[in-house]
PDB file of C-alpha atoms in Angstrom:
ATOM      1  CA  UNK A   1      25.952   6.609 -30.662  1.00  0.00           C
ATOM      2  CA  UNK A   2      23.192   8.987 -29.623  1.00  0.00           C
ATOM      3  CA  UNK A   3      19.642   8.182 -28.674  1.00  0.00           C
ATOM      4  CA  UNK A   4      16.866  10.635 -27.876  1.00  0.00           C
ATOM      5  CA  UNK A   5      16.913  14.421 -28.009  1.00  0.00           C
ATOM      6  CA  UNK A   6      16.478  17.410 -25.743  1.00  0.00           C
ATOM      7  CA  UNK A   7      16.663  16.522 -22.073  1.00  0.00           C
ATOM      8  CA  UNK A   8      16.513  12.841 -23.046  1.00  0.00           C
ATOM      9  CA  UNK A   9      19.575  12.976 -25.326  1.00  0.00           C
ATOM     10  CA  UNK A  10      21.741   9.997 -24.392  1.00  0.00           C
ATOM     11  CA  UNK A  11      25.266   8.929 -25.295  1.00  0.00           C
ATOM     12  CA  UNK A  12      25.401   5.164 -25.826  1.00  0.00           C
ATOM     13  CA  UNK A  13      28.973   3.970 -25.363  1.00  0.00           C
ATOM     14  CA  UNK A  14      30.776   0.779 -26.269  1.00  0.00           C
ATOM     15  CA  UNK A  15      34.447   0.354 -25.528  1.00  0.00           C
ATOM     16  CA  UNK A  16      37.452  -1.863 -25.069  1.00  0.00           C
ATOM     17  CA  UNK A  17      40.260  -0.500 -22.884  1.00  0.00           C
ATOM     18  CA  UNK A  18      43.617  -1.962 -21.978  1.00  0.00           C
ATOM     19  CA  UNK A  19      46.142  -0.708 -19.452  1.00  0.00           C
ATOM     20  CA  UNK A  20      43.379   0.245 -17.032  1.00  0.00           C
ATOM     21  CA  UNK A  21      43.324  -0.365 -13.277  1.00  0.00           C
ATOM     22  CA  UNK A  22      43.116  -4.148 -12.939  1.00  0.00           C
ATOM     23  CA  UNK A  23      41.539  -3.826  -9.476  1.00  0.00           C
ATOM     24  CA  UNK A  24      38.408  -2.178 -10.874  1.00  0.00           C
ATOM     25  CA  UNK A  25      35.657  -4.699 -10.349  1.00  0.00           C
ATOM     26  CA  UNK A  26      37.204  -6.312  -7.283  1.00  0.00           C
ATOM     27  CA  UNK A  27      38.287  -3.336  -5.168  1.00  0.00           C
ATOM     28  CA  UNK A  28      35.775  -1.888  -2.716  1.00  0.00           C
ATOM     29  CA  UNK A  29      35.169   1.560  -4.178  1.00  0.00           C
ATOM     30  CA  UNK A  30      32.013   2.422  -2.255  1.00  0.00           C
ATOM     31  CA  UNK A  31      32.039   6.155  -1.608  1.00  0.00           C
ATOM     32  CA  UNK A  32      35.184   6.752  -3.661  1.00  0.00           C
ATOM     33  CA  UNK A  33      34.522   9.639  -6.011  1.00  0.00           C
ATOM     34  CA  UNK A  34      35.031   8.769  -9.699  1.00  0.00           C
ATOM     35  CA  UNK A  35      36.519   5.343  -8.918  1.00  0.00           C
ATOM     36  CA  UNK A  36      36.957   3.343 -12.134  1.00  0.00           C
ATOM     37  CA  UNK A  37      35.102   6.068 -13.997  1.00  0.00           C
ATOM     38  CA  UNK A  38      35.016   6.839 -17.707  1.00  0.00           C
ATOM     39  CA  UNK A  39      33.522  10.253 -18.388  1.00  0.00           C
ATOM     40  CA  UNK A  40      33.233  13.098 -20.879  1.00  0.00           C
ATOM     41  CA  UNK A  41      34.678  16.259 -19.320  1.00  0.00           C
ATOM     42  CA  UNK A  42      34.141  19.920 -20.141  1.00  0.00           C
ATOM     43  CA  UNK A  43      37.703  20.473 -21.359  1.00  0.00           C
ATOM     44  CA  UNK A  44      38.642  20.568 -25.013  1.00  0.00           C
ATOM     45  CA  UNK A  45      42.222  19.258 -24.862  1.00  0.00           C
ATOM     46  CA  UNK A  46      44.328  16.988 -22.683  1.00  0.00           C
ATOM     47  CA  UNK A  47      47.509  19.067 -22.474  1.00  0.00           C
ATOM     48  CA  UNK A  48      46.683  21.006 -19.312  1.00  0.00           C
ATOM     49  CA  UNK A  49      45.038  19.357 -16.295  1.00  0.00           C
ATOM     50  CA  UNK A  50      43.722  22.716 -15.080  1.00  0.00           C
ATOM     51  CA  UNK A  51      41.490  23.079 -18.152  1.00  0.00           C
ATOM     52  CA  UNK A  52      40.018  19.565 -18.285  1.00  0.00           C
ATOM     53  CA  UNK A  53      37.414  20.471 -15.674  1.00  0.00           C
ATOM     54  CA  UNK A  54      34.578  18.315 -14.392  1.00  0.00           C
ATOM     55  CA  UNK A  55      31.968  16.129 -16.025  1.00  0.00           C
ATOM     56  CA  UNK A  56      30.055  17.546 -18.993  1.00  0.00           C
ATOM     57  CA  UNK A  57      26.269  17.412 -19.183  1.00  0.00           C
ATOM     58  CA  UNK A  58      23.278  19.737 -19.539  1.00  0.00           C
ATOM     59  CA  UNK A  59      23.039  20.988 -15.965  1.00  0.00           C
ATOM     60  CA  UNK A  60      19.977  23.095 -16.781  1.00  0.00           C
ATOM     61  CA  UNK A  61      17.928  20.091 -17.850  1.00  0.00           C
ATOM     62  CA  UNK A  62      19.439  17.449 -15.519  1.00  0.00           C
ATOM     63  CA  UNK A  63      20.092  18.207 -11.851  1.00  0.00           C
ATOM     64  CA  UNK A  64      22.262  15.249 -10.820  1.00  0.00           C
ATOM     65  CA  UNK A  65      25.507  14.263 -12.511  1.00  0.00           C
ATOM     66  CA  UNK A  66      24.603  11.415 -14.931  1.00  0.00           C
ATOM     67  CA  UNK A  67      28.251  10.339 -15.243  1.00  0.00           C
ATOM     68  CA  UNK A  68      28.208   8.854 -11.726  1.00  0.00           C
ATOM     69  CA  UNK A  69      27.149   5.490 -13.157  1.00  0.00           C
ATOM     70  CA  UNK A  70      29.801   5.355 -15.905  1.00  0.00           C
ATOM     71  CA  UNK A  71      32.349   2.842 -14.677  1.00  0.00           C
ATOM     72  CA  UNK A  72      34.449   0.037 -16.126  1.00  0.00           C
ATOM     73  CA  UNK A  73      35.238  -3.430 -14.823  1.00  0.00           C
ATOM     74  CA  UNK A  74      38.603  -5.054 -15.557  1.00  0.00           C
ATOM     75  CA  UNK A  75      39.029  -8.686 -16.561  1.00  0.00           C
ATOM     76  CA  UNK A  76      42.406 -10.063 -17.679  1.00  0.00           C
ATOM     77  CA  UNK A  77      43.700  -6.485 -17.959  1.00  0.00           C
ATOM     78  CA  UNK A  78      40.890  -5.491 -20.322  1.00  0.00           C
ATOM     79  CA  UNK A  79      37.706  -3.509 -19.761  1.00  0.00           C
ATOM     80  CA  UNK A  80      34.939  -4.085 -22.289  1.00  0.00           C
ATOM     81  CA  UNK A  81      31.388  -2.788 -22.517  1.00  0.00           C
ATOM     82  CA  UNK A  82      28.803  -3.325 -25.217  1.00  0.00           C
ATOM     83  CA  UNK A  83      26.111  -0.856 -24.144  1.00  0.00           C
ATOM     84  CA  UNK A  84      26.493   1.853 -21.503  1.00  0.00           C
ATOM     85  CA  UNK A  85      23.847   4.597 -21.688  1.00  0.00           C
ATOM     86  CA  UNK A  86      24.451   8.036 -20.153  1.00  0.00           C
ATOM     87  CA  UNK A  87      21.615  10.566 -20.455  1.00  0.00           C
ATOM     88  CA  UNK A  88      23.434  13.903 -20.578  1.00  0.00           C
ATOM     89  CA  UNK A  89      20.826  16.092 -22.284  1.00  0.00           C
ATOM     90  CA  UNK A  90      23.470  16.879 -24.900  1.00  0.00           C
ATOM     91  CA  UNK A  91      23.738  15.822 -28.539  1.00  0.00           C
ATOM     92  CA  UNK A  92      26.823  14.149 -29.918  1.00  0.00           C
ATOM     93  CA  UNK A  93      27.530  17.333 -31.829  1.00  0.00           C
ATOM     94  CA  UNK A  94      27.669  19.188 -28.497  1.00  0.00           C
ATOM     95  CA  UNK A  95      30.135  16.760 -26.928  1.00  0.00           C
ATOM     96  CA  UNK A  96      32.248  16.160 -30.041  1.00  0.00           C
ATOM     97  CA  UNK A  97      34.925  18.727 -29.119  1.00  0.00           C
ATOM     98  CA  UNK A  98      35.312  17.617 -25.497  1.00  0.00           C
ATOM     99  CA  UNK A  99      37.617  15.058 -23.875  1.00  0.00           C
ATOM    100  CA  UNK A 100      37.135  11.601 -22.389  1.00  0.00           C
ATOM    101  CA  UNK A 101      38.838  10.877 -19.057  1.00  0.00           C
ATOM    102  CA  UNK A 102      39.545   7.490 -17.466  1.00  0.00           C
ATOM    103  CA  UNK A 103      40.014   7.052 -13.710  1.00  0.00           C
ATOM    104  CA  UNK A 104      41.606   4.364 -11.555  1.00  0.00           C
ATOM    105  CA  UNK A 105      40.102   2.725  -8.459  1.00  0.00           C
ATOM    106  CA  UNK A 106      41.214   5.626  -6.250  1.00  0.00           C
ATOM    107  CA  UNK A 107      39.354   8.074  -8.482  1.00  0.00           C
ATOM    108  CA  UNK A 108      42.558   9.596  -9.837  1.00  0.00           C
ATOM    109  CA  UNK A 109      42.537  10.672 -13.462  1.00  0.00           C
ATOM    110  CA  UNK A 110      44.948   8.396 -15.315  1.00  0.00           C
ATOM    111  CA  UNK A 111      44.241   9.003 -18.997  1.00  0.00           C
ATOM    112  CA  UNK A 112      42.646  11.499 -21.346  1.00  0.00           C
ATOM    113  CA  UNK A 113      41.697  11.450 -25.021  1.00  0.00           C
ATOM    114  CA  UNK A 114      40.077  14.064 -27.253  1.00  0.00           C
ATOM    115  CA  UNK A 115      36.916  12.932 -28.971  1.00  0.00           C
ATOM    116  CA  UNK A 116      37.673  12.142 -32.604  1.00  0.00           C
ATOM    117  CA  UNK A 117      36.795  14.800 -35.172  1.00  0.00           C
ATOM    118  CA  UNK A 118      35.014  12.069 -37.086  1.00  0.00           C
ATOM    119  CA  UNK A 119      32.425  12.063 -34.332  1.00  0.00           C
ATOM    120  CA  UNK A 120      31.008  15.407 -35.514  1.00  0.00           C
ATOM    121  CA  UNK A 121      27.628  14.729 -37.042  1.00  0.00           C
ATOM    122  CA  UNK A 122      24.782  16.749 -38.543  1.00  0.00           C
ATOM    123  CA  UNK A 123      21.850  17.763 -36.339  1.00  0.00           C
ATOM    124  CA  UNK A 124      19.410  16.119 -38.744  1.00  0.00           C
ATOM    125  CA  UNK A 125      19.535  12.390 -39.462  1.00  0.00           C
ATOM    126  CA  UNK A 126      20.950  11.456 -42.832  1.00  0.00           C
ATOM    127  CA  UNK A 127      19.102   9.373 -45.377  1.00  0.00           C
ATOM    128  CA  UNK A 128      19.592   5.626 -44.852  1.00  0.00           C
ATOM    129  CA  UNK A 129      22.739   4.342 -46.536  1.00  0.00           C
ATOM    130  CA  UNK A 130      22.242   1.444 -48.911  1.00  0.00           C
ATOM    131  CA  UNK A 131      24.710  -1.408 -48.310  1.00  0.00           C
ATOM    132  CA  UNK A 132      27.551  -1.518 -50.796  1.00  0.00           C
ATOM    133  CA  UNK A 133      27.801  -4.514 -53.070  1.00  0.00           C
ATOM    134  CA  UNK A 134      30.976  -5.692 -51.392  1.00  0.00           C
ATOM    135  CA  UNK A 135      29.701  -5.232 -47.840  1.00  0.00           C
ATOM    136  CA  UNK A 136      29.662  -8.364 -45.699  1.00  0.00           C
ATOM    137  CA  UNK A 137      28.746  -9.368 -42.210  1.00  0.00           C
ATOM    138  CA  UNK A 138      31.483  -8.786 -39.684  1.00  0.00           C
ATOM    139  CA  UNK A 139      32.443 -11.784 -37.575  1.00  0.00           C
ATOM    140  CA  UNK A 140      33.474 -11.728 -33.943  1.00  0.00           C
ATOM    141  CA  UNK A 141      35.375 -14.117 -31.724  1.00  0.00           C
ATOM    142  CA  UNK A 142      34.945 -12.913 -28.165  1.00  0.00           C
ATOM    143  CA  UNK A 143      33.792 -15.911 -26.156  1.00  0.00           C
ATOM    144  CA  UNK A 144      37.203 -17.428 -25.529  1.00  0.00           C
ATOM    145  CA  UNK A 145      37.437 -20.501 -23.355  1.00  0.00           C
ATOM    146  CA  UNK A 146      40.351 -22.685 -22.375  1.00  0.00           C
ATOM    147  CA  UNK A 147      41.109 -25.133 -25.163  1.00  0.00           C
ATOM    148  CA  UNK A 148      39.930 -28.625 -24.158  1.00  0.00           C
ATOM    149  CA  UNK A 149      42.832 -30.525 -22.663  1.00  0.00           C
ATOM    150  CA  UNK A 150      45.040 -27.453 -22.134  1.00  0.00           C
ATOM    151  CA  UNK A 151      46.430 -27.475 -18.581  1.00  0.00           C
ATOM    152  CA  UNK A 152      48.644 -24.379 -18.653  1.00  0.00           C
ATOM    153  CA  UNK A 153      48.007 -21.123 -16.813  1.00  0.00           C
ATOM    154  CA  UNK A 154      47.191 -18.860 -19.780  1.00  0.00           C
ATOM    155  CA  UNK A 155      43.638 -17.517 -19.898  1.00  0.00           C
ATOM    156  CA  UNK A 156      42.907 -15.667 -23.140  1.00  0.00           C
ATOM    157  CA  UNK A 157      40.425 -12.796 -23.134  1.00  0.00           C
ATOM    158  CA  UNK A 158      39.560 -10.213 -25.751  1.00  0.00           C
ATOM    159  CA  UNK A 159      38.007  -9.739 -29.158  1.00  0.00           C
ATOM    160  CA  UNK A 160      38.884 -10.643 -32.734  1.00  0.00           C
ATOM    161  CA  UNK A 161      36.846  -8.941 -35.475  1.00  0.00           C
ATOM    162  CA  UNK A 162      36.869 -10.122 -39.080  1.00  0.00           C
ATOM    163  CA  UNK A 163      35.664  -8.333 -42.164  1.00  0.00           C
ATOM    164  CA  UNK A 164      35.864  -9.665 -45.721  1.00  0.00           C
ATOM    165  CA  UNK A 165      37.506  -8.290 -48.837  1.00  0.00           C
ATOM    166  CA  UNK A 166      37.491  -9.786 -52.318  1.00  0.00           C
ATOM    167  CA  UNK A 167      35.616 -12.814 -53.598  1.00  0.00           C
ATOM    168  CA  UNK A 168      36.229 -16.208 -55.130  1.00  0.00           C
ATOM    169  CA  UNK A 169      39.811 -17.393 -54.743  1.00  0.00           C
ATOM    170  CA  UNK A 170      40.726 -13.862 -53.598  1.00  0.00           C
ATOM    171  CA  UNK A 171      38.251 -13.810 -50.698  1.00  0.00           C
ATOM    172  CA  UNK A 172      40.181 -12.528 -47.700  1.00  0.00           C
ATOM    173  CA  UNK A 173      39.447 -12.285 -43.990  1.00  0.00           C
ATOM    174  CA  UNK A 174      40.741  -8.997 -42.587  1.00  0.00           C
ATOM    175  CA  UNK A 175      41.313  -9.353 -38.866  1.00  0.00           C
ATOM    176  CA  UNK A 176      41.795  -6.819 -36.129  1.00  0.00           C
ATOM    177  CA  UNK A 177      42.158  -7.948 -32.566  1.00  0.00           C
ATOM    178  CA  UNK A 178      43.020  -7.167 -28.999  1.00  0.00           C
ATOM    179  CA  UNK A 179      43.899 -10.117 -26.793  1.00  0.00           C
ATOM    180  CA  UNK A 180      45.018 -10.384 -23.178  1.00  0.00           C
ATOM    181  CA  UNK A 181      46.197 -13.469 -21.350  1.00  0.00           C
ATOM    182  CA  UNK A 182      48.197 -14.641 -24.362  1.00  0.00           C
ATOM    183  CA  UNK A 183      51.744 -16.041 -24.301  1.00  0.00           C
ATOM    184  CA  UNK A 184      53.926 -13.077 -23.301  1.00  0.00           C
ATOM    185  CA  UNK A 185      56.975 -14.666 -24.963  1.00  0.00           C
ATOM    186  CA  UNK A 186      55.431 -14.389 -28.423  1.00  0.00           C
ATOM    187  CA  UNK A 187      57.499 -11.792 -30.218  1.00  0.00           C
ATOM    188  CA  UNK A 188      60.705 -12.502 -28.323  1.00  0.00           C
ATOM    189  CA  UNK A 189      60.903 -16.306 -28.329  1.00  0.00           C
ATOM    190  CA  UNK A 190      62.675 -17.973 -31.259  1.00  0.00           C
ATOM    191  CA  UNK A 191      59.814 -19.834 -32.933  1.00  0.00           C
ATOM    192  CA  UNK A 192      61.561 -20.593 -36.212  1.00  0.00           C
ATOM    193  CA  UNK A 193      60.267 -23.906 -37.489  1.00  0.00           C
ATOM    194  CA  UNK A 194      57.725 -24.272 -34.672  1.00  0.00           C
ATOM    195  CA  UNK A 195      54.396 -25.160 -36.245  1.00  0.00           C
ATOM    196  CA  UNK A 196      51.534 -22.827 -35.237  1.00  0.00           C
ATOM    197  CA  UNK A 197      53.691 -20.908 -32.752  1.00  0.00           C
ATOM    198  CA  UNK A 198      51.839 -17.806 -31.546  1.00  0.00           C
ATOM    199  CA  UNK A 199      49.176 -18.523 -34.123  1.00  0.00           C
ATOM    200  CA  UNK A 200      45.640 -17.226 -34.379  1.00  0.00           C
ATOM    201  CA  UNK A 201      43.587 -19.233 -36.870  1.00  0.00           C
ATOM    202  CA  UNK A 202      40.123 -20.228 -38.006  1.00  0.00           C
ATOM    203  CA  UNK A 203      39.756 -24.013 -37.706  1.00  0.00           C
ATOM    204  CA  UNK A 204      37.344 -26.393 -39.415  1.00  0.00           C
ATOM    205  CA  UNK A 205      35.511 -27.291 -36.209  1.00  0.00           C
ATOM    206  CA  UNK A 206      32.167 -25.831 -35.249  1.00  0.00           C
ATOM    207  CA  UNK A 207      32.417 -25.868 -31.453  1.00  0.00           C
ATOM    208  CA  UNK A 208      35.090 -25.653 -28.786  1.00  0.00           C
ATOM    209  CA  UNK A 209      33.872 -28.395 -26.465  1.00  0.00           C
ATOM    210  CA  UNK A 210      35.676 -31.365 -28.013  1.00  0.00           C
ATOM    211  CA  UNK A 211      39.310 -31.147 -29.108  1.00  0.00           C
ATOM    212  CA  UNK A 212      38.860 -34.083 -31.465  1.00  0.00           C
ATOM    213  CA  UNK A 213      36.392 -32.120 -33.625  1.00  0.00           C
ATOM    214  CA  UNK A 214      38.210 -28.776 -33.829  1.00  0.00           C
ATOM    215  CA  UNK A 215      40.429 -30.059 -36.628  1.00  0.00           C
ATOM    216  CA  UNK A 216      42.982 -28.117 -38.642  1.00  0.00           C
ATOM    217  CA  UNK A 217      43.026 -24.738 -40.337  1.00  0.00           C
ATOM    218  CA  UNK A 218      40.086 -23.825 -42.532  1.00  0.00           C
ATOM    219  CA  UNK A 219      40.533 -22.474 -46.060  1.00  0.00           C
ATOM    220  CA  UNK A 220      39.550 -23.260 -49.649  1.00  0.00           C
ATOM    221  CA  UNK A 221      42.082 -25.975 -50.383  1.00  0.00           C
ATOM    222  CA  UNK A 222      40.812 -26.354 -53.939  1.00  0.00           C
ATOM    223  CA  UNK A 223      41.630 -22.755 -54.836  1.00  0.00           C
ATOM    224  CA  UNK A 224      44.670 -22.250 -52.603  1.00  0.00           C
ATOM    225  CA  UNK A 225      47.388 -24.898 -52.320  1.00  0.00           C
ATOM    226  CA  UNK A 226      49.380 -23.679 -49.313  1.00  0.00           C
ATOM    227  CA  UNK A 227      47.925 -23.041 -45.883  1.00  0.00           C
ATOM    228  CA  UNK A 228      47.336 -19.241 -45.711  1.00  0.00           C
ATOM    229  CA  UNK A 229      47.043 -19.315 -41.928  1.00  0.00           C
ATOM    230  CA  UNK A 230      50.795 -19.903 -41.508  1.00  0.00           C
ATOM    231  CA  UNK A 231      51.359 -16.134 -41.434  1.00  0.00           C
ATOM    232  CA  UNK A 232      48.645 -15.397 -38.856  1.00  0.00           C
ATOM    233  CA  UNK A 233      50.582 -14.748 -35.663  1.00  0.00           C
ATOM    234  CA  UNK A 234      50.380 -12.353 -32.739  1.00  0.00           C
ATOM    235  CA  UNK A 235      53.103 -10.456 -30.911  1.00  0.00           C
ATOM    236  CA  UNK A 236      52.783  -9.725 -27.204  1.00  0.00           C
ATOM    237  CA  UNK A 237      53.666  -6.394 -25.612  1.00  0.00           C
ATOM    238  CA  UNK A 238      52.916  -5.718 -21.942  1.00  0.00           C
ATOM    239  CA  UNK A 239      50.854  -8.918 -21.887  1.00  0.00           C
ATOM    240  CA  UNK A 240      48.647  -7.715 -24.731  1.00  0.00           C
ATOM    241  CA  UNK A 241      48.495  -8.608 -28.407  1.00  0.00           C
ATOM    242  CA  UNK A 242      46.946  -6.041 -30.728  1.00  0.00           C
ATOM    243  CA  UNK A 243      46.638  -5.889 -34.498  1.00  0.00           C
ATOM    244  CA  UNK A 244      44.828  -3.360 -36.665  1.00  0.00           C
ATOM    245  CA  UNK A 245      44.958  -5.123 -40.029  1.00  0.00           C
ATOM    246  CA  UNK A 246      45.943  -8.747 -40.649  1.00  0.00           C
ATOM    247  CA  UNK A 247      44.824 -10.088 -44.014  1.00  0.00           C
ATOM    248  CA  UNK A 248      44.456 -13.823 -44.634  1.00  0.00           C
ATOM    249  CA  UNK A 249      43.372 -14.873 -48.138  1.00  0.00           C
ATOM    250  CA  UNK A 250      41.422 -18.068 -47.526  1.00  0.00           C
ATOM    251  CA  UNK A 251      39.280 -18.212 -50.669  1.00  0.00           C
ATOM    252  CA  UNK A 252      36.263 -18.362 -48.357  1.00  0.00           C
ATOM    253  CA  UNK A 253      33.584 -15.782 -47.648  1.00  0.00           C
ATOM    254  CA  UNK A 254      32.700 -14.671 -44.146  1.00  0.00           C
ATOM    255  CA  UNK A 255      29.428 -16.537 -44.567  1.00  0.00           C
ATOM    256  CA  UNK A 256      31.406 -19.735 -45.157  1.00  0.00           C
ATOM    257  CA  UNK A 257      33.561 -19.345 -42.037  1.00  0.00           C
ATOM    258  CA  UNK A 258      30.843 -17.911 -39.791  1.00  0.00           C
ATOM    259  CA  UNK A 259      30.034 -21.223 -38.095  1.00  0.00           C
ATOM    260  CA  UNK A 260      33.654 -22.213 -37.422  1.00  0.00           C
ATOM    261  CA  UNK A 261      35.955 -21.587 -34.448  1.00  0.00           C
ATOM    262  CA  UNK A 262      38.973 -19.383 -33.785  1.00  0.00           C
ATOM    263  CA  UNK A 263      41.948 -20.962 -32.026  1.00  0.00           C
ATOM    264  CA  UNK A 264      44.847 -19.204 -30.280  1.00  0.00           C
ATOM    265  CA  UNK A 265      48.242 -20.897 -29.824  1.00  0.00           C
ATOM    266  CA  UNK A 266      51.191 -20.272 -27.514  1.00  0.00           C
ATOM    267  CA  UNK A 267      54.871 -20.052 -28.488  1.00  0.00           C
ATOM    268  CA  UNK A 268      55.221 -23.840 -28.464  1.00  0.00           C
ATOM    269  CA  UNK A 269      52.364 -24.147 -30.961  1.00  0.00           C
ATOM    270  CA  UNK A 270      50.002 -25.637 -28.379  1.00  0.00           C
ATOM    271  CA  UNK A 271      46.345 -24.697 -28.607  1.00  0.00           C
ATOM    272  CA  UNK A 272      45.477 -22.617 -25.545  1.00  0.00           C
ATOM    273  CA  UNK A 273      42.106 -20.998 -26.292  1.00  0.00           C
ATOM    274  CA  UNK A 274      39.100 -21.355 -28.564  1.00  0.00           C
ATOM    275  CA  UNK A 275      36.086 -19.204 -29.409  1.00  0.00           C
ATOM    276  CA  UNK A 276      33.126 -19.692 -31.742  1.00  0.00           C
ATOM    277  CA  UNK A 277      32.672 -17.034 -34.417  1.00  0.00           C
ATOM    278  CA  UNK A 278      29.465 -15.023 -34.334  1.00  0.00           C
ATOM    279  CA  UNK A 279      27.964 -12.653 -36.888  1.00  0.00           C
ATOM    280  CA  UNK A 280      27.891  -8.942 -36.135  1.00  0.00           C
ATOM    281  CA  UNK A 281      26.409  -6.936 -39.003  1.00  0.00           C
ATOM    282  CA  UNK A 282      28.431  -3.948 -40.142  1.00  0.00           C
ATOM    283  CA  UNK A 283      26.567  -0.650 -39.855  1.00  0.00           C
ATOM    284  CA  UNK A 284      27.837   2.208 -42.015  1.00  0.00           C
ATOM    285  CA  UNK A 285      31.218   0.540 -42.335  1.00  0.00           C
ATOM    286  CA  UNK A 286      31.928  -0.002 -38.649  1.00  0.00           C
ATOM    287  CA  UNK A 287      31.644  -3.267 -36.820  1.00  0.00           C
ATOM    288  CA  UNK A 288      30.348  -3.343 -33.295  1.00  0.00           C
ATOM    289  CA  UNK A 289      33.086  -5.194 -31.489  1.00  0.00           C
ATOM    290  CA  UNK A 290      32.174  -4.445 -27.914  1.00  0.00           C
ATOM    291  CA  UNK A 291      31.351  -7.195 -25.509  1.00  0.00           C
ATOM    292  CA  UNK A 292      28.119  -6.859 -23.574  1.00  0.00           C
ATOM    293  CA  UNK A 293      28.585  -6.900 -19.833  1.00  0.00           C
ATOM    294  CA  UNK A 294      26.796  -4.709 -17.340  1.00  0.00           C
ATOM    295  CA  UNK A 295      29.071  -2.310 -15.525  1.00  0.00           C
ATOM    296  CA  UNK A 296      28.536  -1.863 -11.782  1.00  0.00           C
ATOM    297  CA  UNK A 297      26.414   1.192 -10.976  1.00  0.00           C
ATOM    298  CA  UNK A 298      28.150   2.856  -8.056  1.00  0.00           C
ATOM    299  CA  UNK A 299      27.922   6.562  -7.340  1.00  0.00           C
ATOM    300  CA  UNK A 300      30.764   9.051  -7.373  1.00  0.00           C
ATOM    301  CA  UNK A 301      31.216  12.800  -7.341  1.00  0.00           C
ATOM    302  CA  UNK A 302      32.213  15.108 -10.181  1.00  0.00           C
ATOM    303  CA  UNK A 303      35.287  16.386  -8.389  1.00  0.00           C
ATOM    304  CA  UNK A 304      38.136  13.901  -8.399  1.00  0.00           C
ATOM    305  CA  UNK A 305      41.669  13.977  -7.056  1.00  0.00           C
ATOM    306  CA  UNK A 306      43.847  15.180  -9.880  1.00  0.00           C
ATOM    307  CA  UNK A 307      46.802  13.112 -10.973  1.00  0.00           C
ATOM    308  CA  UNK A 308      49.693  14.452 -13.016  1.00  0.00           C
ATOM    309  CA  UNK A 309      48.804  16.620 -16.038  1.00  0.00           C
ATOM    310  CA  UNK A 310      46.630  14.593 -18.379  1.00  0.00           C
ATOM    311  CA  UNK A 311      48.312  13.530 -21.586  1.00  0.00           C
ATOM    312  CA  UNK A 312      46.981  11.735 -24.623  1.00  0.00           C
ATOM    313  CA  UNK A 313      49.959   9.400 -24.378  1.00  0.00           C
ATOM    314  CA  UNK A 314      49.046   8.066 -20.963  1.00  0.00           C
ATOM    315  CA  UNK A 315      49.236   4.320 -20.193  1.00  0.00           C
ATOM    316  CA  UNK A 316      45.624   3.511 -20.993  1.00  0.00           C
ATOM    317  CA  UNK A 317      45.315   2.258 -24.558  1.00  0.00           C
ATOM    318  CA  UNK A 318      41.965   3.054 -26.162  1.00  0.00           C
ATOM    319  CA  UNK A 319      41.639   0.047 -28.415  1.00  0.00           C
ATOM    320  CA  UNK A 320      38.118   0.555 -29.617  1.00  0.00           C
ATOM    321  CA  UNK A 321      37.132   4.204 -29.991  1.00  0.00           C
ATOM    322  CA  UNK A 322      34.050   5.068 -27.977  1.00  0.00           C
ATOM    323  CA  UNK A 323      31.237   5.104 -30.460  1.00  0.00           C
ATOM    324  CA  UNK A 324      29.442   8.434 -30.287  1.00  0.00           C
ATOM    325  CA  UNK A 325      28.294   9.025 -33.858  1.00  0.00           C
ATOM    326  CA  UNK A 326      24.921  10.721 -34.079  1.00  0.00           C
ATOM    327  CA  UNK A 327      22.119   8.230 -34.625  1.00  0.00           C
ATOM    328  CA  UNK A 328      18.503   9.337 -34.218  1.00  0.00           C
TER     329      UNK A 328
END
């Protein structure tokens, strides 16, 4: 999003990235230009490294490169940030046709993505949008902890976001998620007939501290006879599980499941991780699914060692688009 105007115009970023440099956050990058950086560059496409150029900001209004502080920290092969403010002196409309570049711990450029066309926004703020009748609070599960009593070596990290569609017996939780540290055999192991194998479910419990209170799957058993959570499974690829749309008709509203817990299972059906659900209000149809964690503020230089030509299809997977819609 954008805050401020003129020389104070600031891009406020939130992101979730996978496939990044897992040493960012532990490696000593003092004095390493652009190490673990995530920056808007002057270029307008990612097809030719020679045109991507350096960092993009209003150099007339701001003397020093503001992108020096924009860095990510990796945890369980994910980098997440809830609020990262970069005062560029540029509006979102002015950066909307540029590219975003991600660096590794050596400062090399490893990935590039154009800013989405949907990020173009009018110069003047729009009138407030009234909530639609079917709008609901979005729910998040992002505080995963080891399931009580689990002694394996899997440590789940990531975010599950839930929106709601329908009402009454048709009330449905629509999930999208990105998880690391899950069971890497899910998707290849034969789990036929294995209860809860590779499952991801809302349970009746209201906290994750006591296994005896977590209970079974949570749905409206009066309206729906069979357990709808049987189909909720994840598939691992490169130690990540991602899903854009997974619909589970529970007959419950988001308000009714908001105080419950989300449980993740391995391929044997064992419960390996648990997170409380929290409410995150949808704004203009988009849920804020970033995790808040302060990135380290280490300096770098605009000029970085160039890797191979930057391609949109590089290994870094941008799982949550950087939010740069104009908000004043």
